[in-house]
Each structure stands twice: as structure tokens, then as C-alpha cells.
XYZ file of N, CA, C and O in Angstrom:
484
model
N 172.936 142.908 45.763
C 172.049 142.368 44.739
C 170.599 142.562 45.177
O 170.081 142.565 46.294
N 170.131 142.713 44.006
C 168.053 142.752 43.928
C 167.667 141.637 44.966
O 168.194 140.525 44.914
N 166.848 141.930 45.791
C 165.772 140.867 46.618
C 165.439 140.154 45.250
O 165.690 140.680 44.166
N 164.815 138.829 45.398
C 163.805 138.247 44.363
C 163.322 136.937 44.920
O 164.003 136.496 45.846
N 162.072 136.081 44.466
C 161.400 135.143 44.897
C 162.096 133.919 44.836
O 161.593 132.879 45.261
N 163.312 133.980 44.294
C 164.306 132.854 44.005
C 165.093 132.755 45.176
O 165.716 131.720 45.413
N 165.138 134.265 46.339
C 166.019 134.058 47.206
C 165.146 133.990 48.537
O 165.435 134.705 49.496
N 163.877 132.950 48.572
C 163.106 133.027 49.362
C 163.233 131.927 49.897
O 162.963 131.107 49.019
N 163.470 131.441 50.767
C 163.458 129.937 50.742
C 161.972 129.695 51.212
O 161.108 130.560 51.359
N 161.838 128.104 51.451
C 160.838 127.693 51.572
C 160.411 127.745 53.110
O 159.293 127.369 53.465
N 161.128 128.110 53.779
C 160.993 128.092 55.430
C 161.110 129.540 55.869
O 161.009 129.855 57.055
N 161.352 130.529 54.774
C 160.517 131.517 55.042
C 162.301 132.350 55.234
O 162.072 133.537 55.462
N 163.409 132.179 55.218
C 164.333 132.365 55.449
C 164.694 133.695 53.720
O 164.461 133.240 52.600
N 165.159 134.984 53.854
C 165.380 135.222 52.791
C 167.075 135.456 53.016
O 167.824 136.006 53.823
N 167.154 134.684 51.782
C 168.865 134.365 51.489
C 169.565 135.456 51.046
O 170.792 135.355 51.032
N 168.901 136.784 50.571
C 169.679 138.127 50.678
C 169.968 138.327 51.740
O 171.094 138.770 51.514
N 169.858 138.372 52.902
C 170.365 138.821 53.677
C 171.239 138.141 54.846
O 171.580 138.502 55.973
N 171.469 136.849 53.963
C 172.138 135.609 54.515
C 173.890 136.015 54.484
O 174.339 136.137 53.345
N 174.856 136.220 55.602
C 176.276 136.309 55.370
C 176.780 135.384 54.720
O 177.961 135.629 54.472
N 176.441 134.445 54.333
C 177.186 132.809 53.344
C 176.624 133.337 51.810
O 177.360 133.190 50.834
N 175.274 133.959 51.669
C 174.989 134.783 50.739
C 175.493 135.509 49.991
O 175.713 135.331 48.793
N 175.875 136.992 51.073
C 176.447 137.551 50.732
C 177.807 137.894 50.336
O 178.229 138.590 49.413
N 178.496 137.118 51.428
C 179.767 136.868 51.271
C 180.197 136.267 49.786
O 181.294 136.543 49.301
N 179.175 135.371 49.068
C 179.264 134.829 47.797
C 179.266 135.859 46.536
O 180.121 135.957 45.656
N 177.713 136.812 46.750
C 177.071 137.528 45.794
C 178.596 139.116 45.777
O 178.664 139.950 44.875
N 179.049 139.092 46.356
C 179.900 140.107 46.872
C 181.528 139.651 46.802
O 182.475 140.278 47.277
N 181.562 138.550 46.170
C 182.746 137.689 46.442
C 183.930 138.012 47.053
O 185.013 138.258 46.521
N 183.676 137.995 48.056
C 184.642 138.345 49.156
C 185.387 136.458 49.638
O 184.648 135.536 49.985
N 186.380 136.381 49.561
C 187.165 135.306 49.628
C 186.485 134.531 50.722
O 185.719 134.998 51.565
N 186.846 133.367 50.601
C 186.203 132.163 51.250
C 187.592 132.456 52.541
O 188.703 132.914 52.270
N 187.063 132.006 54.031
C 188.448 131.798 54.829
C 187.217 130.387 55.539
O 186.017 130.260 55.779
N 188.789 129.391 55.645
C 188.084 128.269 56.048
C 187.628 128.654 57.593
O 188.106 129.455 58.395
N 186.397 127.664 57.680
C 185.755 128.326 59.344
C 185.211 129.541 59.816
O 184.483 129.769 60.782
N 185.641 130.188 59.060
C 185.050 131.399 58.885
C 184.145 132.455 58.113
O 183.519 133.334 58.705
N 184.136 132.293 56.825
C 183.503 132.910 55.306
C 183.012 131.694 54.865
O 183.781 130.962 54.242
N 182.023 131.389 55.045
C 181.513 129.913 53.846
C 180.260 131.104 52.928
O 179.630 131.974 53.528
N 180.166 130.882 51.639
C 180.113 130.898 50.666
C 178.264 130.060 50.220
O 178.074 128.847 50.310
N 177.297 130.952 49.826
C 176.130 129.964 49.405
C 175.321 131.022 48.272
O 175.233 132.249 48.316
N 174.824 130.148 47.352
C 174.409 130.417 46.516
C 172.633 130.839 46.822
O 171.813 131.218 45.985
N 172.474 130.665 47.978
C 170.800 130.392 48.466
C 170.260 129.322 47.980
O 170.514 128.910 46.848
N 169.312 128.660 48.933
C 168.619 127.798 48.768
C 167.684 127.288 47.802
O 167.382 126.099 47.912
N 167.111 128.039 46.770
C 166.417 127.293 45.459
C 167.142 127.533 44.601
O 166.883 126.804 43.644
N 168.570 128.695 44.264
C 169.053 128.026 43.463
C 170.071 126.989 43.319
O 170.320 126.557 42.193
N 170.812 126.455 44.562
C 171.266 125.526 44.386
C 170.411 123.982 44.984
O 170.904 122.992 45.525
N 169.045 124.272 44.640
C 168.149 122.949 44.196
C 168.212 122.484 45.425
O 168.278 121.256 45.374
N 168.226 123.010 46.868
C 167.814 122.483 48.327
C 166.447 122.712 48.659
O 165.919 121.934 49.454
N 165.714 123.764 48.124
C 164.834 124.152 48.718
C 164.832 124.141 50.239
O 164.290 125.179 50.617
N 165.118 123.586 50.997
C 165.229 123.831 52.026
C 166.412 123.345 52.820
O 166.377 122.164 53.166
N 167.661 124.215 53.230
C 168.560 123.605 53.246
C 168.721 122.776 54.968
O 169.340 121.756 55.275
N 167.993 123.596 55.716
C 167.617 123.124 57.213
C 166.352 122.436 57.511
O 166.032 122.026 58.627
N 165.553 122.323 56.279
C 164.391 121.568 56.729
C 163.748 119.972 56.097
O 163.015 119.095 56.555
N 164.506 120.202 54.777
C 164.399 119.712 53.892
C 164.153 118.113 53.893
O 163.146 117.512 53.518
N 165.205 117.662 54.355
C 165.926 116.310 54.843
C 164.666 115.695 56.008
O 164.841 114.640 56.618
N 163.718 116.341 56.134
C 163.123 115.982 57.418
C 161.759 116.352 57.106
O 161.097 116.376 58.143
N 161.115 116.635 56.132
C 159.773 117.505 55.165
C 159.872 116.554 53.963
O 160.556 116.461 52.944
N 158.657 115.754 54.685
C 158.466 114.957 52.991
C 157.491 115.974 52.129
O 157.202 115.908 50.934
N 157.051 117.002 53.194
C 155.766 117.624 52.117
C 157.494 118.682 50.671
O 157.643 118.809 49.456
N 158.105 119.008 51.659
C 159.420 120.037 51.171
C 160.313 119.023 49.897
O 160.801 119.474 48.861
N 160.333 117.613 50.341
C 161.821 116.588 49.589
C 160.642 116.592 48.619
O 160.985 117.188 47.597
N 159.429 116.172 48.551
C 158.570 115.598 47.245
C 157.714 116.317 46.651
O 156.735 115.916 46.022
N 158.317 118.270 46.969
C 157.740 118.913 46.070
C 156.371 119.394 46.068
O 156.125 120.190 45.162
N 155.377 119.098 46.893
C 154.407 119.442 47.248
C 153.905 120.815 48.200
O 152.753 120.916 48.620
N 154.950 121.809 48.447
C 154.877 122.851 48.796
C 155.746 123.643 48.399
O 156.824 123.106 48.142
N 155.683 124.790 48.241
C 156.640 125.800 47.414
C 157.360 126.798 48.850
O 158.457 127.344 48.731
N 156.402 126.906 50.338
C 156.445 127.650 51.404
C 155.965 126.399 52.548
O 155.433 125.304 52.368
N 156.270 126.878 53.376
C 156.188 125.824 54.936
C 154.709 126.511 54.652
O 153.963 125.829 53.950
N 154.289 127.561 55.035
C 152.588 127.877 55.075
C 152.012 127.604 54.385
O 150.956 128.237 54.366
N 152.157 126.622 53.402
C 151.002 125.702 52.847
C 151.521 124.522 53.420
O 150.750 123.738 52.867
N 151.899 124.149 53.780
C 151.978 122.941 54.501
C 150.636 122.636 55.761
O 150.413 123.668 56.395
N 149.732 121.404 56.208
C 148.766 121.448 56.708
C 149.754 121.407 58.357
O 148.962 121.295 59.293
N 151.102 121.468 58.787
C 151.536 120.868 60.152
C 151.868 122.493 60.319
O 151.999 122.725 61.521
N 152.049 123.698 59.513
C 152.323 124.792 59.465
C 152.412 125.524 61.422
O 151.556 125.269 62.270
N 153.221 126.096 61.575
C 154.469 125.766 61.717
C 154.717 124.412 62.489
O 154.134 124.049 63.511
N 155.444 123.914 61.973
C 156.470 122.402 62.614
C 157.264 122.365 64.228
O 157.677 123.107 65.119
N 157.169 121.378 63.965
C 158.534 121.708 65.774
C 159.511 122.056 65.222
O 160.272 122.812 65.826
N 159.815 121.637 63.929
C 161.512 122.117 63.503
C 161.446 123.550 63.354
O 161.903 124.378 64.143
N 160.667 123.831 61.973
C 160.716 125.582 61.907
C 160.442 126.128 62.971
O 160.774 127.314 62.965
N 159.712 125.593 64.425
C 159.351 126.762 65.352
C 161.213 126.711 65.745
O 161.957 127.682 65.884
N 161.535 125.332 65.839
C 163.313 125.584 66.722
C 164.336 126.594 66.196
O 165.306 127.171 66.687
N 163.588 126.574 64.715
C 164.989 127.387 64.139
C 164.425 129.035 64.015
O 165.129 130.044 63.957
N 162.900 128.946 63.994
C 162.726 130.319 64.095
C 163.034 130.725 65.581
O 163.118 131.942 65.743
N 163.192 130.064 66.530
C 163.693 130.934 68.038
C 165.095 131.214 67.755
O 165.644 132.177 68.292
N 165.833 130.295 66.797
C 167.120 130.747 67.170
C 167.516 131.935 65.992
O 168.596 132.523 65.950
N 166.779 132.064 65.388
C 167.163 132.995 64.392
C 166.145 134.697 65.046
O 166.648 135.819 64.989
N 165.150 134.491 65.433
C 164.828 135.841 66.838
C 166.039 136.131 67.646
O 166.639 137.201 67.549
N 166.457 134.999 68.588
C 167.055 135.257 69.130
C 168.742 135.902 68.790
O 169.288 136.841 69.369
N 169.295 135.054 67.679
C 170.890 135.568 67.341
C 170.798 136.463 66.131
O 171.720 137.204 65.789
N 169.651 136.365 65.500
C 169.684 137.516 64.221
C 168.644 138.667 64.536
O 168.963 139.854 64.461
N 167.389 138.240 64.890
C 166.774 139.235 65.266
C 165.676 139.194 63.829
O 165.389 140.242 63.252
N 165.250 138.134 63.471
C 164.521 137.888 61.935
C 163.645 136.444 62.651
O 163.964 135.568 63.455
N 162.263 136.808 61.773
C 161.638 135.434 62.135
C 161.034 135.066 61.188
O 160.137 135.766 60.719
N 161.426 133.665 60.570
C 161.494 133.103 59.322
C 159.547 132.559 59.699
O 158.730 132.435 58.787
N 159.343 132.419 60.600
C 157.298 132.562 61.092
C 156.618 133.806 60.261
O 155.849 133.855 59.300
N 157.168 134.639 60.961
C 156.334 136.239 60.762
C 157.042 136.682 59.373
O 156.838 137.880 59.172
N 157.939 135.973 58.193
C 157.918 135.666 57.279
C 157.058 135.177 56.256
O 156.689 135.826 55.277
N 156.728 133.897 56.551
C 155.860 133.686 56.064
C 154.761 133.382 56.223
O 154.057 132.619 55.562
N 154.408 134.331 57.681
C 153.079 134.498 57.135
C 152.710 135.699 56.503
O 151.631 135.664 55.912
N 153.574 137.141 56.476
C 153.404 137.699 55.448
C 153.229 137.699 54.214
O 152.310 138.280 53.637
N 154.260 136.925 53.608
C 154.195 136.150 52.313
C 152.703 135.439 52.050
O 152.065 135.647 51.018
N 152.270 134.635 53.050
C 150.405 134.239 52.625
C 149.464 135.054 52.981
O 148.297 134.766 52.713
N 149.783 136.229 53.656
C 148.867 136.804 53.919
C 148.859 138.252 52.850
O 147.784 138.612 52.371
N 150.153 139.023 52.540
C 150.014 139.746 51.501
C 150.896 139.451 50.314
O 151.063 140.369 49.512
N 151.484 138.291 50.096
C 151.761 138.140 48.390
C 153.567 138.480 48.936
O 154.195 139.097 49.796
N 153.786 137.542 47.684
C 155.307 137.533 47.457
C 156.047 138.960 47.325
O 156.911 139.602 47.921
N 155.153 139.092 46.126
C 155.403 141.464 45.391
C 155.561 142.049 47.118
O 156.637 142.202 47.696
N 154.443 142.260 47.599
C 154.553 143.187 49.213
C 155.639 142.423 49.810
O 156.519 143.191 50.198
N 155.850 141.457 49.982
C 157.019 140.948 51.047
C 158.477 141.358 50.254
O 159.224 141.826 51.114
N 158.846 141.353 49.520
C 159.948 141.359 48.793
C 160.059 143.214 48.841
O 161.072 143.694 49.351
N 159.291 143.880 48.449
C 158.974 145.201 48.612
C 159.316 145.588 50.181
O 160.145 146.421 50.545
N 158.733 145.029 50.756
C 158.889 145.407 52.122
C 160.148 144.857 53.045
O 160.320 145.375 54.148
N 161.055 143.771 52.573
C 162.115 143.260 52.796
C 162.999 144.582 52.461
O 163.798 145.058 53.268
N 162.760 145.096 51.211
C 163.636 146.373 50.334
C 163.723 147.363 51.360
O 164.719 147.693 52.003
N 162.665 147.754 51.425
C 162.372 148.474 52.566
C 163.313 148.443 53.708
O 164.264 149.224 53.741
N 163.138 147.748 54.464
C 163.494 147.054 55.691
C 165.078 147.199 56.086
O 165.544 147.841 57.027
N 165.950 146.230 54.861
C 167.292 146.267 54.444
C 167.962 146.970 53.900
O 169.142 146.841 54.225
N 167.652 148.141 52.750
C 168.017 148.830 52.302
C 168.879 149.812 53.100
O 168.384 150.403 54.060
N 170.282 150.026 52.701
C 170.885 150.836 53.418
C 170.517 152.581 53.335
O 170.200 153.204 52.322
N 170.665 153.087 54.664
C 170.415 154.336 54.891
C 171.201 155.878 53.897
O 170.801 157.003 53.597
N 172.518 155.053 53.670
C 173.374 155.703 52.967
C 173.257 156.149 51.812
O 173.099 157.267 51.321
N 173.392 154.749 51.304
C 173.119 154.596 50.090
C 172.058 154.047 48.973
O 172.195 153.987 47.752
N 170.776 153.607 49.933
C 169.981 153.026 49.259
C 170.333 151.354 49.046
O 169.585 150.647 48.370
């Protein structure tokens, strides 16, 4: 499926390229413990599904991205951006600060880029 600004989360995480994602968008069978299944984070109304619960600026709607937030980056997003460098090799930081520094259009463009398979496009 198309990248789009719906599959952006707010912590800078893009949910295309999420295996609970994809595994959904691709419907490849659920196996318990193993295949879990997600719709991404704004559209099933979390906005933030790891940060959320703990971001009053995120629960009450007052930011659309962690980089408008004035604590930008947090102790939480820095914890989860090491572990997502480290086991995925993606940093939901250098996310978004692309996203504020050149626009949703270039990041999503350049995600395409990035992910797009060699094969097949």
C-alpha cells in the first residue's frame, strides 16, 4: 500500500513499514504470538500507541507530531528511538525532524524512495 500522512504517527514512527502493519494491509493470517495484526496508529484513533498514555500534550490533542511539542525529544521517545536504531535500524528522531524541517510531501516522497522495492518498485 501507498505511504500517506495518516500512516505517520505522531512519534515520528511510519506505520507502512510496520510488520503488525503489514501483516494486516497484506492480510496474511494472524498466528497467535507471532503475526499480530494493526491498522496504524491514527487510524485506529491512538495517535500514539507507545507514547500516548504518558503525553498529555499527545492524549489532549495539542500536537499533531512530538516536534511541536516544547519537551521535543522526551526521555520516552529518546528510549524508544534507541531501540528502534538499534533492532530496526529506523529513527523515529531523524524522522521527525525531517518532517519539520522539510514538510510532510518530501518525507513521505522520500520514505517512497527509501522502501520501495528494487524489483518491483
Amino acid at each position: 500500500k501507498e505511504f500517506n500522512e495518516n500512516l505517520i504517527a505522531p512519534c515520528g514512527m511510519n506505520c507502512g513499514i510496520c510488520s503488525a502493519y503489514l501483516a494486516y494491509s497484506r492480510n496474511i493470517p494472524r498466528k497467535r504470538g507471532k503475526i499480530i495484526h494493526c491498522i496504524g496508529c491514527r487510524p485506529r484513533n491512538k495517535q500514539c500507541a507507545f507514547l500516548k498514555g504518558y503525553c498529555t500534550e499527545l492524549s489532549e490533542g495539542r500536537v499533531k507530531f512530538c516536534f511541536e511539542c516544547r519537551n521535543f525529544p522526551c526521555h520516552r521517545l529518546q528510549r524508544l528511538d534507541d531501540r528502534y536504531r538499534r533492532e530496526f535500524g529506523m529513527s523515529m528522531i531523524e524522522n521527525l525532524k525531517e518532517i519539520m524541517n522539510k514538510g510532510i510531501t518530501q518525507f513521505l516522497a522520500n520514505q517512497r524512495k527509501k522502501y520501495k522495492c528494487p524489483k518491483c518498485g
